[in-house]
């Protein structure tokens, strides 16, 4: 069970990179595949549970997470300073692997968080990012993509509209997406039509991250699956979107 | 798990009396060490049979007939003492109390319940004082062993449940915070025994009464 032990790591930096959006860098050497995640907490028993977060970026010496203040847990995380310690468990979940050929990564909202690391590891990818309003961290994403397409619902900083409507899967050998359910469902239909495999990284509330609490259950053609343990990556055609 | 020497207790839930009996029979024929009847699961559809003495009695009776292993019965928090006594009369070997509390959350942005089934089971430290009170009350009426459950997160919590009358405790939610939490609790209990010069938990079990 060594790999399932909670470890403690010092915070290197924890900065607000866009309104309400924070990037936290932790010191240490970490393993894991793109789209795997960690359970993070920086408190005792209140709030009770850790928060699941996908890896935003990683090097030999540090790991970075991107998070938005959504509630008390993320609020507490945002108040951490350099040198404060944080508890983390991971890497968890299955992650995704690059298929050969032309590959597109599509992210929406906070779902863009896992795509920077994915793009770096995969290499040679086209990146499609969708935002509600002002796009963030575009300079960082630019450096890791062959081609970067930015969309926002308000039209700020990119094409106006939903990234799932702007994205065209034809010509790609595989697509990888993370974002809101509606976006993934729409991409799933488009990729099915274009006969391009789509891998989706699902986001769900979860208590444990290790397959025990069954809180993150999703309906799939394989039956009910746990996002944390059986996913978070699923083949889009396995997921029952209407469920 | 058997090969590793791990004691395994299977929890079983059924939609009907017959389904309970069928599940219990299969488990009784399997390698599990004991069977826990789940008379209350707030996360799945169906009537919570544990809330009424008569339906609880029928289910336990049906299960007892086909169960050759120790039969434990897990109760919802609102079961009441009559249900626990009915379960004991029908031959349960232990009562486990309590299951989660039905609770809900509303997403104020959408104005809708957070959970698909509207309500879900609340567990963890929030329910611990209430669970402790229920275990204390059950301990005063039951003769069979009582297994205390409800937000136990530290060894001190476990001691309190034993002092309320529990023979054993279960730890659920705390494992979600840290998968090695149960080990910490067991080690803490060991240290407490040494410090307090307790040789057998019988010496303190139910001492709060």
Short mmCIF file of C-alpha atoms in Angstrom, two decimals, chain B residues 34-171:
data_model
loop_
_atom_site.label_atom_id
_atom_site.label_comp_id
_atom_site.label_asym_id
_atom_site.label_seq_id
_atom_site.Cartn_x
_atom_site.Cartn_y
_atom_site.Cartn_z
CA UNK B 34 -19.96 -12.79 8.84
CA UNK B 35 -22.92 -11.22 7.09
CA UNK B 36 -24.25 -7.78 7.80
CA UNK B 37 -27.85 -7.20 6.79
CA UNK B 38 -28.28 -3.67 5.59
CA UNK B 39 -31.79 -2.74 6.65
CA UNK B 40 -31.24 0.83 5.62
CA UNK B 41 -29.41 2.29 2.74
CA UNK B 42 -30.29 5.90 2.06
CA UNK B 43 -28.42 5.89 -1.24
CA UNK B 44 -30.57 3.33 -3.03
CA UNK B 45 -34.29 3.25 -3.80
CA UNK B 46 -36.82 1.28 -1.83
CA UNK B 47 -38.41 1.23 1.55
CA UNK B 48 -36.08 1.45 4.53
CA UNK B 49 -37.28 -1.73 6.22
CA UNK B 50 -35.20 -0.91 9.26
CA UNK B 51 -37.58 1.84 10.20
CA UNK B 52 -40.39 -0.53 11.17
CA UNK B 53 -40.19 -3.33 13.65
CA UNK B 54 -42.51 -5.66 11.75
CA UNK B 55 -40.75 -5.44 8.40
CA UNK B 56 -37.35 -5.64 10.09
CA UNK B 57 -38.50 -8.74 11.94
CA UNK B 58 -39.63 -10.45 8.74
CA UNK B 59 -36.37 -9.75 6.90
CA UNK B 60 -34.18 -10.90 9.78
CA UNK B 61 -36.27 -14.04 10.21
CA UNK B 62 -35.94 -14.91 6.52
CA UNK B 63 -32.20 -14.25 6.61
CA UNK B 64 -31.65 -16.17 9.84
CA UNK B 65 -33.24 -19.30 8.34
CA UNK B 66 -30.63 -19.50 5.59
CA UNK B 67 -27.64 -18.03 7.42
CA UNK B 68 -25.10 -20.30 9.02
CA UNK B 69 -22.61 -17.50 9.62
CA UNK B 70 -22.77 -14.78 12.26
CA UNK B 71 -25.61 -12.48 11.22
CA UNK B 72 -25.26 -8.79 12.00
CA UNK B 73 -28.01 -6.28 11.38
CA UNK B 74 -27.24 -2.68 10.50
CA UNK B 75 -29.88 -0.17 11.51
CA UNK B 76 -30.82 3.28 10.28
CA UNK B 77 -30.44 6.07 12.86
CA UNK B 78 -34.20 6.50 13.22
CA UNK B 79 -34.95 2.81 13.78
CA UNK B 80 -35.88 3.12 17.42
CA UNK B 81 -35.40 0.66 20.24
CA UNK B 82 -38.35 -1.56 19.21
CA UNK B 83 -36.71 -2.37 15.88
CA UNK B 84 -33.43 -3.26 17.59
CA UNK B 85 -35.24 -5.49 20.06
CA UNK B 86 -37.20 -7.19 17.26
CA UNK B 87 -33.93 -7.86 15.43
CA UNK B 88 -32.46 -9.38 18.59
CA UNK B 89 -35.53 -11.56 19.13
CA UNK B 90 -35.25 -12.91 15.59
CA UNK B 91 -31.80 -14.25 16.29
CA UNK B 92 -29.37 -11.61 15.06
CA UNK B 93 -25.88 -12.09 16.49
CA UNK B 94 -25.10 -8.39 16.62
CA UNK B 95 -26.66 -5.01 15.92
CA UNK B 96 -24.67 -2.39 14.00
CA UNK B 97 -25.70 1.18 14.63
CA UNK B 98 -25.98 3.55 12.94
CA UNK B 99 -26.18 3.87 9.21
CA UNK B 100 -26.00 7.30 7.60
CA UNK B 101 -28.58 10.02 8.15
CA UNK B 102 -30.75 11.02 5.19
CA UNK B 103 -29.73 14.51 4.25
CA UNK B 104 -29.65 16.82 1.28
CA UNK B 105 -27.84 19.72 -0.34
CA UNK B 106 -29.11 22.32 -2.80
CA UNK B 107 -26.95 23.94 -5.44
CA UNK B 108 -27.88 27.61 -5.03
CA UNK B 109 -26.70 28.45 -8.54
CA UNK B 110 -29.09 26.03 -10.23
CA UNK B 111 -31.65 26.03 -7.43
CA UNK B 112 -31.81 22.23 -7.63
CA UNK B 113 -30.86 19.39 -5.26
CA UNK B 114 -27.21 18.40 -5.65
CA UNK B 115 -27.98 14.69 -5.52
CA UNK B 116 -29.77 12.86 -8.29
CA UNK B 117 -31.92 11.06 -5.72
CA UNK B 118 -32.55 14.37 -3.87
CA UNK B 119 -31.34 13.01 -0.56
CA UNK B 120 -28.25 10.99 0.28
CA UNK B 121 -26.60 9.55 3.35
CA UNK B 122 -24.77 11.98 5.63
CA UNK B 123 -21.80 10.44 7.39
CA UNK B 124 -18.59 11.52 9.08
CA UNK B 125 -17.85 13.54 12.21
CA UNK B 126 -21.05 15.61 11.78
CA UNK B 127 -23.19 12.65 12.88
CA UNK B 128 -20.92 11.33 15.61
CA UNK B 129 -22.55 12.83 18.72
CA UNK B 130 -26.00 11.68 17.55
CA UNK B 131 -24.74 8.21 16.69
CA UNK B 132 -23.05 7.99 20.07
CA UNK B 133 -26.31 8.84 21.83
CA UNK B 134 -28.18 6.15 19.84
CA UNK B 135 -25.52 3.53 20.58
CA UNK B 136 -25.71 4.48 24.27
CA UNK B 137 -29.49 4.02 24.27
CA UNK B 138 -29.36 0.73 22.35
CA UNK B 139 -26.73 -0.61 24.73
CA UNK B 140 -29.14 -0.27 27.60
CA UNK B 141 -31.76 -2.51 25.99
CA UNK B 142 -29.80 -5.07 23.93
CA UNK B 143 -28.18 -8.25 25.17
CA UNK B 144 -26.37 -9.11 21.93
CA UNK B 145 -23.16 -7.27 20.98
CA UNK B 146 -23.50 -3.79 19.57
CA UNK B 147 -21.19 -2.48 16.89
CA UNK B 148 -20.85 1.29 17.04
CA UNK B 149 -20.77 3.28 13.81
CA UNK B 150 -21.05 6.96 13.03
CA UNK B 151 -18.28 9.41 12.29
CA UNK B 152 -15.55 7.58 14.17
CA UNK B 153 -12.39 9.30 12.97
CA UNK B 154 -9.91 9.09 15.84
CA UNK B 155 -9.06 6.51 18.47
CA UNK B 156 -10.63 8.79 21.07
CA UNK B 157 -13.93 8.54 19.18
CA UNK B 158 -13.64 4.75 19.21
CA UNK B 159 -13.05 4.74 22.98
CA UNK B 160 -16.18 6.85 23.50
CA UNK B 161 -18.31 4.37 21.54
CA UNK B 162 -16.90 1.48 23.58
CA UNK B 163 -17.65 3.38 26.78
CA UNK B 164 -21.21 3.89 25.49
CA UNK B 165 -21.50 0.11 25.23
CA UNK B 166 -20.15 -0.93 21.82
CA UNK B 167 -18.29 -4.23 21.56
CA UNK B 168 -16.64 -3.15 18.33
CA UNK B 169 -16.68 -0.14 16.04
CA UNK B 170 -16.73 0.38 12.30
CA UNK B 171 -14.89 3.12 10.45
#
